[in-house]
Tab-separated table of C-alpha atoms and ligand atoms in Angstrom:
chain	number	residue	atom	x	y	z
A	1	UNK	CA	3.844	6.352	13.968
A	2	UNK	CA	1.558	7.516	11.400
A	3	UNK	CA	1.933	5.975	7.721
A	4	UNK	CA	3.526	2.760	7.725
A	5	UNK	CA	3.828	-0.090	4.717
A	6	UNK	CA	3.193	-3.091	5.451
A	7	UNK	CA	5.251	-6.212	3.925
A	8	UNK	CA	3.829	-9.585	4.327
A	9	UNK	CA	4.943	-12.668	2.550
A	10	UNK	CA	2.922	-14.659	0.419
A	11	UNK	CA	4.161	-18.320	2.608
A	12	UNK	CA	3.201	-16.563	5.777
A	13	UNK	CA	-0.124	-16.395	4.766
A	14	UNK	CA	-0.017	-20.118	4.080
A	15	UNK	CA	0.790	-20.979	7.081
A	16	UNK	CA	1.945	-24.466	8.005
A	17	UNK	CA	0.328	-25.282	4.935
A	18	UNK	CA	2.823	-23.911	2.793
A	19	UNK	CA	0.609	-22.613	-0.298
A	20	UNK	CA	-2.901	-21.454	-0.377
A	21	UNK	CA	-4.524	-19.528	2.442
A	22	UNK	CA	-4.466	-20.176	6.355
A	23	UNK	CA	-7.483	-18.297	7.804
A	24	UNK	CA	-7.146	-18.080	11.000
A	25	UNK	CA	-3.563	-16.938	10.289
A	26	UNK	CA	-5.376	-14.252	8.345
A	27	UNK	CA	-7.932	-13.151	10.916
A	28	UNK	CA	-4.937	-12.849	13.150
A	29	UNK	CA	-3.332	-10.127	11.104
A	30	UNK	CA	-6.432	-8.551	9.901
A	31	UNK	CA	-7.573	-8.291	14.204
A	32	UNK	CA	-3.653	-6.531	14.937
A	33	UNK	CA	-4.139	-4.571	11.681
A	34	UNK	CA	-7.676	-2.729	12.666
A	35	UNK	CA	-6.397	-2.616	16.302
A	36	UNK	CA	-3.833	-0.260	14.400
A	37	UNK	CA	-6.287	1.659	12.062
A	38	UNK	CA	-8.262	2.148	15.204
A	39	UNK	CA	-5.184	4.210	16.561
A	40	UNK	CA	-5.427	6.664	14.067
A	41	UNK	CA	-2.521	4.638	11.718
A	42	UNK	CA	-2.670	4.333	8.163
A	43	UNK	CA	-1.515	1.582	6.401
A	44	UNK	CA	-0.673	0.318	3.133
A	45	UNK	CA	-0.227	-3.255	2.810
A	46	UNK	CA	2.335	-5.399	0.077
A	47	UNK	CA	1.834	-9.662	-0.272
A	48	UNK	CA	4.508	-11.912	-2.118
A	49	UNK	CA	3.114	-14.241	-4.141
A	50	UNK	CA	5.361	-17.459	-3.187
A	51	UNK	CA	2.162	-19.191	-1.932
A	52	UNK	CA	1.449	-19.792	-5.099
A	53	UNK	CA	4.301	-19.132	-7.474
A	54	UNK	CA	7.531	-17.501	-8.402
A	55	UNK	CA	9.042	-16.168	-11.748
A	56	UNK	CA	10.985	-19.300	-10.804
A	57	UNK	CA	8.896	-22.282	-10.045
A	58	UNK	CA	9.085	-23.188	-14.242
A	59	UNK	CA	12.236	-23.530	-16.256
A	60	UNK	CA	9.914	-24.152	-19.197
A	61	UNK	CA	8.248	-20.987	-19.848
A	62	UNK	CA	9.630	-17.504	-20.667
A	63	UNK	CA	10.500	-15.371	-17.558
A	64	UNK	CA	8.484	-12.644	-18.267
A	65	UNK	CA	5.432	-14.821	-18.325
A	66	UNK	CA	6.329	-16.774	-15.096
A	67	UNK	CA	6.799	-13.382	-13.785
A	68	UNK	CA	3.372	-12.344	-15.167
A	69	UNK	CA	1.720	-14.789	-13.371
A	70	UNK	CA	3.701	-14.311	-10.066
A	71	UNK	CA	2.437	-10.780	-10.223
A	72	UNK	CA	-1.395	-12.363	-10.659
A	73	UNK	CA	-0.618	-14.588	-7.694
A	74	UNK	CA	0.150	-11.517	-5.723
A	75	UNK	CA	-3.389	-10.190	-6.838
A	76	UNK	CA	-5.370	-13.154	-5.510
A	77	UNK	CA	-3.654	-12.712	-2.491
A	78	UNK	CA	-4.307	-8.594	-1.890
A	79	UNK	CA	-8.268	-9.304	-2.506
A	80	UNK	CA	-8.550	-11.788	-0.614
A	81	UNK	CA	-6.726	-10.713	2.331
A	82	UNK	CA	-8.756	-7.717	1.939
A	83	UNK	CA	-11.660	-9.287	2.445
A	84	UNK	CA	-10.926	-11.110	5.677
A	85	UNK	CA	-9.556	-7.914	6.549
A	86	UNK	CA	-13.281	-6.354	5.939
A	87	UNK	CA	-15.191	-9.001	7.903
A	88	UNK	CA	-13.416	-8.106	10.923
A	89	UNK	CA	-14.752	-4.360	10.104
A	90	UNK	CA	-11.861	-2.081	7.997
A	91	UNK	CA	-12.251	-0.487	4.873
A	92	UNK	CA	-10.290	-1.501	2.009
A	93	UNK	CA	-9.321	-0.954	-1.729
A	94	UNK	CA	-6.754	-3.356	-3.809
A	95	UNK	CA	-4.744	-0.948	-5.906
A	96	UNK	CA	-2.609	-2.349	-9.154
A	97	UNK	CA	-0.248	-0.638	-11.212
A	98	UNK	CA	-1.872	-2.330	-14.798
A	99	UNK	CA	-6.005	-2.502	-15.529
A	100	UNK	CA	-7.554	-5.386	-13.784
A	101	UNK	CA	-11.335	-4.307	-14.822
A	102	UNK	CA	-13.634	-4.266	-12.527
A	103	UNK	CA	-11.318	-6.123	-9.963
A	104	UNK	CA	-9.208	-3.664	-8.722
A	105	UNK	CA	-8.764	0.259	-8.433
A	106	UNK	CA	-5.259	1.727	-10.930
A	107	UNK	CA	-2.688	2.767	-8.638
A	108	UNK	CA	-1.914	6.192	-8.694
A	109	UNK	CA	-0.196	8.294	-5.884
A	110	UNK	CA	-2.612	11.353	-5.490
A	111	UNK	CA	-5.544	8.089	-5.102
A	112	UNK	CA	-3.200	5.680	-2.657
A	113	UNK	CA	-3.041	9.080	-0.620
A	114	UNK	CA	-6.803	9.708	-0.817
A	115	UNK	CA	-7.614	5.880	0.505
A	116	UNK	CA	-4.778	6.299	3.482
A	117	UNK	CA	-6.205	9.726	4.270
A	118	UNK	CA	-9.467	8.950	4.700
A	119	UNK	CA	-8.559	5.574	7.266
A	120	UNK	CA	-8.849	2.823	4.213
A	121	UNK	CA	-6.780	-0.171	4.133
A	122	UNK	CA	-4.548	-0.235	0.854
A	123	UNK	CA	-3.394	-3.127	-0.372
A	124	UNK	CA	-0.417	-2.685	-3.709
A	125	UNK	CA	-1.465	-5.911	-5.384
A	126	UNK	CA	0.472	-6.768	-8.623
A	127	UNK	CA	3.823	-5.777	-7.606
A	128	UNK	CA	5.620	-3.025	-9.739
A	129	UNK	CA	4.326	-4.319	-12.903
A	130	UNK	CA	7.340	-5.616	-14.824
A	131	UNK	CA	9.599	-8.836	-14.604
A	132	UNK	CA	12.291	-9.497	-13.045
A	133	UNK	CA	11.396	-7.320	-10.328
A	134	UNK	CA	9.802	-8.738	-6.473
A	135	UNK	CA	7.462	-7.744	-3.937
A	136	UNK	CA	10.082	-6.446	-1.733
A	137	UNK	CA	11.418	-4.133	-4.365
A	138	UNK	CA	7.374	-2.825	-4.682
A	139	UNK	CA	6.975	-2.350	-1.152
A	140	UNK	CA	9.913	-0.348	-0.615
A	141	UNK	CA	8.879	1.423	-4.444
A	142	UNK	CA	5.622	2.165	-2.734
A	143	UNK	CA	6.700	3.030	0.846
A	144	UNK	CA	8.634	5.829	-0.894
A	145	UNK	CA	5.741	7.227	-3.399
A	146	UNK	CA	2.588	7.287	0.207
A	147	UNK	CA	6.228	8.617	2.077
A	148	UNK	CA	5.648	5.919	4.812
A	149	UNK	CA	7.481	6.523	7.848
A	150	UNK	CA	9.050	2.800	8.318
A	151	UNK	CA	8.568	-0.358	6.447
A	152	UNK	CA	7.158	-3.535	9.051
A	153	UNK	CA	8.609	-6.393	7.325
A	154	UNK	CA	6.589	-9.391	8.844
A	155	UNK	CA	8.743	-12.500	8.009
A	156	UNK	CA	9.057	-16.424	8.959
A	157	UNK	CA	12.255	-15.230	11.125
A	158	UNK	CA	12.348	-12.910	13.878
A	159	UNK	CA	14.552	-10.728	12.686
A	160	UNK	CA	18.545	-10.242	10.664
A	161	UNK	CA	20.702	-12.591	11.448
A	162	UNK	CA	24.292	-12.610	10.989
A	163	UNK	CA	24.043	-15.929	9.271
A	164	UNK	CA	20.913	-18.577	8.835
A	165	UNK	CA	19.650	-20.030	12.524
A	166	UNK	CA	18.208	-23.039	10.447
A	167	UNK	CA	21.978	-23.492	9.397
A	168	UNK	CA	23.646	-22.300	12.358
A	169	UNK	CA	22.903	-22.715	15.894
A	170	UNK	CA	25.027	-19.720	16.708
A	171	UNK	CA	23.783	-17.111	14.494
A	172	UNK	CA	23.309	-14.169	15.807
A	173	UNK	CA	20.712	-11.540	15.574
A	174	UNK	CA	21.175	-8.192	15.136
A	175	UNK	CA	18.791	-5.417	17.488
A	176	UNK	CA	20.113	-3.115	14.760
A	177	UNK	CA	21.768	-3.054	11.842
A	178	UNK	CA	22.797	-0.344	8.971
A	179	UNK	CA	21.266	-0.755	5.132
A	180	UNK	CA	24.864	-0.428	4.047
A	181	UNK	CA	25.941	-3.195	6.040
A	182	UNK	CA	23.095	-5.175	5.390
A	183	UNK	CA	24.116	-4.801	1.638
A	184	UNK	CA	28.048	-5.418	2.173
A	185	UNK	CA	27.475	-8.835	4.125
A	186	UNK	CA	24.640	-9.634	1.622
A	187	UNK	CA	22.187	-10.630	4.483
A	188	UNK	CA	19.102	-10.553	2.139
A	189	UNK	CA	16.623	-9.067	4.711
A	190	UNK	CA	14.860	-7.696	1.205
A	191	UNK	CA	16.463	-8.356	-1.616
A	192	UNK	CA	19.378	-6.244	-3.398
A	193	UNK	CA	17.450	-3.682	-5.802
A	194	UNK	CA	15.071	-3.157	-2.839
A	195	UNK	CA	18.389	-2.852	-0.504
A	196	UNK	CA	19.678	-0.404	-2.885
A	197	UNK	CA	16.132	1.619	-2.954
A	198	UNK	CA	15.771	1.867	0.660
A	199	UNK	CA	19.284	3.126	1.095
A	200	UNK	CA	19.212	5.646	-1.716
A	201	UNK	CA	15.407	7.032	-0.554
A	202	UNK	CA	16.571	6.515	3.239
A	203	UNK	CA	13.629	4.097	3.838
A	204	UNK	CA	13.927	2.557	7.291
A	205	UNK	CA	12.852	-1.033	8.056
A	206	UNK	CA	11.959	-2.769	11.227
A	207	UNK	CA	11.801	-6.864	10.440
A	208	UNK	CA	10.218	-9.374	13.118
A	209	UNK	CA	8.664	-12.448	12.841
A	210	UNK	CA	4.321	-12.960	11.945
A	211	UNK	CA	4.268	-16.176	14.048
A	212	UNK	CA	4.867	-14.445	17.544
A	213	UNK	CA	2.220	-13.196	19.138
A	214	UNK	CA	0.403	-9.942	17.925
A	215	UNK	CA	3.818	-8.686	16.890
A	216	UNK	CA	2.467	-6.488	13.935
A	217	UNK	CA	1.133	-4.022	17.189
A	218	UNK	CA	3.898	-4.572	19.436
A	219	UNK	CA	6.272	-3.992	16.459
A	220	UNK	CA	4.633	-0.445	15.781
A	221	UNK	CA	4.410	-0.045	19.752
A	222	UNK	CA	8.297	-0.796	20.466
A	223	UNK	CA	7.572	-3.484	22.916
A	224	UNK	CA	9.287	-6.344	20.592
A	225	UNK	CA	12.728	-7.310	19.991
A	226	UNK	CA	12.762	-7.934	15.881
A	227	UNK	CA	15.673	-5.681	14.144
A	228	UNK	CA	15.667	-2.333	13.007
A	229	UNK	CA	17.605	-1.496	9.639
A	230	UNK	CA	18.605	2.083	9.616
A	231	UNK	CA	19.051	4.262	6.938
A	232	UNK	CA	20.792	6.798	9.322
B	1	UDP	N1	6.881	-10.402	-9.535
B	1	UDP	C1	7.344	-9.669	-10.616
B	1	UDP	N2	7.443	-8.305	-10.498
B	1	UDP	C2	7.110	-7.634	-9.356
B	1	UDP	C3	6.642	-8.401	-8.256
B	1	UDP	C4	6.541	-9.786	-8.376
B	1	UDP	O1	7.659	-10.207	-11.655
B	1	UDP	O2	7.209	-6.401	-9.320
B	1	UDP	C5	6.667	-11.872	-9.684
B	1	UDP	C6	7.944	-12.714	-9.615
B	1	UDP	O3	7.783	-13.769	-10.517
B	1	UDP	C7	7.918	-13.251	-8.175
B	1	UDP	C8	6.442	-13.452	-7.958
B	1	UDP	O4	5.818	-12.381	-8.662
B	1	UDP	O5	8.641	-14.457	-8.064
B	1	UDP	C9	5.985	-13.441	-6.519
B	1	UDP	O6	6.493	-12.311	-5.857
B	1	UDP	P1	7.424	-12.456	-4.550
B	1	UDP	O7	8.109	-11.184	-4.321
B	1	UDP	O8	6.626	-13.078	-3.472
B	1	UDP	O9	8.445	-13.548	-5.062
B	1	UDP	P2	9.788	-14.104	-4.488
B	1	UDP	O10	10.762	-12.979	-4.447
B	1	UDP	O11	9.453	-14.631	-3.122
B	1	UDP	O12	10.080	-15.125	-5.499
């Protein structure tokens, strides 16, 4: 594996915490991350924003502005992830697809493709931009654009279940699974636009779970048992 995107969610950052920032949780990913880099592998990096809030945590305000500031959340997260990730040694830039000043660099694909290139860290902060879309359907948006090979969706779970373990004892996990069925039996391992994106760009996805032990490498190194989606 060469190019990959990484997708991390904003709560597994928090860790047991639930919002905010878990360091050491951090500094684990950042250490698998530049054991990765170190390999040769180039890696572009997507955070939800759910640490701190979702288009839906007000029923007061207009969506678009809830959304606004879900998409902010998801900046805070990028730079600072980024900079845990530089005190354990990588390079880094925090890439958005609106002007953030002096805070950020403006996403662009020819520039994305220059950081990956030359071995820096690239983090798609902001999401795509606009309401009413996610962080899943960015990273798959920007898997497609840097032509990632796979998509390593780091979750809470440890992979696609047939139904929810926390619901039912017997659910069953899946070692593989098709996009299109994933879509048919609605099993939300990204959401639907980003379903339908993957399918239609044939953008692979291997899911497993942050919490086990370095499973960011062994994910990329085949040695774990999360669940590939295929795009066949
Ligand atoms: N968001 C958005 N557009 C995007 C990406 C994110 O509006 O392209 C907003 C949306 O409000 C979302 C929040 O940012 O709820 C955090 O993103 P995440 O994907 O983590 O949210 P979730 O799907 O978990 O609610």
């Amino acid at each position: 594996m060469k190019r990959v995107l990484l997708k991390l969610s904003g709560e597994a950052l928090a860790g047991d915490k639930k919002t905010g920032f878990d360091e050491p949780t951090v500094t684990q990913v950042a250490k698998q991350v530049k054991t990765l880099v170190d390999q040769g592998m180039e890696i572009g990096i997507v955070i939800g924003g759910g640490n701190f809030w979702r288009g839906r945590s007000s029923e007061k305000i207009d969506r678009t502005k809830a959304d606004q500031i879900g998409m902010l959340a998801t900046v805070m997260n990028c730079i600072y992830v980024s900079e845990i990730f530089r005190s354990v040694g990588m390079k880094t830039s925090v890439m958005t697809p609106f002007t953030c000043g002096a805070f950020t660099e403006l996403f662009s694909k020819d520039r994305a493709n220059e950081n990956l290139a030359n071995g820096v860290v690239t983090f798609f902060a902001g999401g795509t931009g606009h309401p009413y879309f996610s962080t899943d359907t960015a990273t798959v948006l920007r898997a497609i654009e840097i032509e990632a090979e796979v998509i390593l969706l780091a979750k809470s779970i440890d992979g696609v279940y047939d139904s929810d373990p926390k619901d039912n004892p017997a659910a069953k996990k899946f070692d593989e699974i098709s996009i299109a069925e994933v879509i048919d039996r609605k099993l939300g391992v990204v959401d639907m636009t980003a379903s339908i994106l993957c399918m239609e760009n044939k953008m692979p996805m291997l899911v497993f779970g942050l919490n086990q032990e370095n499973s960011i490498v062994n994910t990329v190194n085949g040695t774990l048992n999360g669940t590939k989606v295929t795009v066949s």
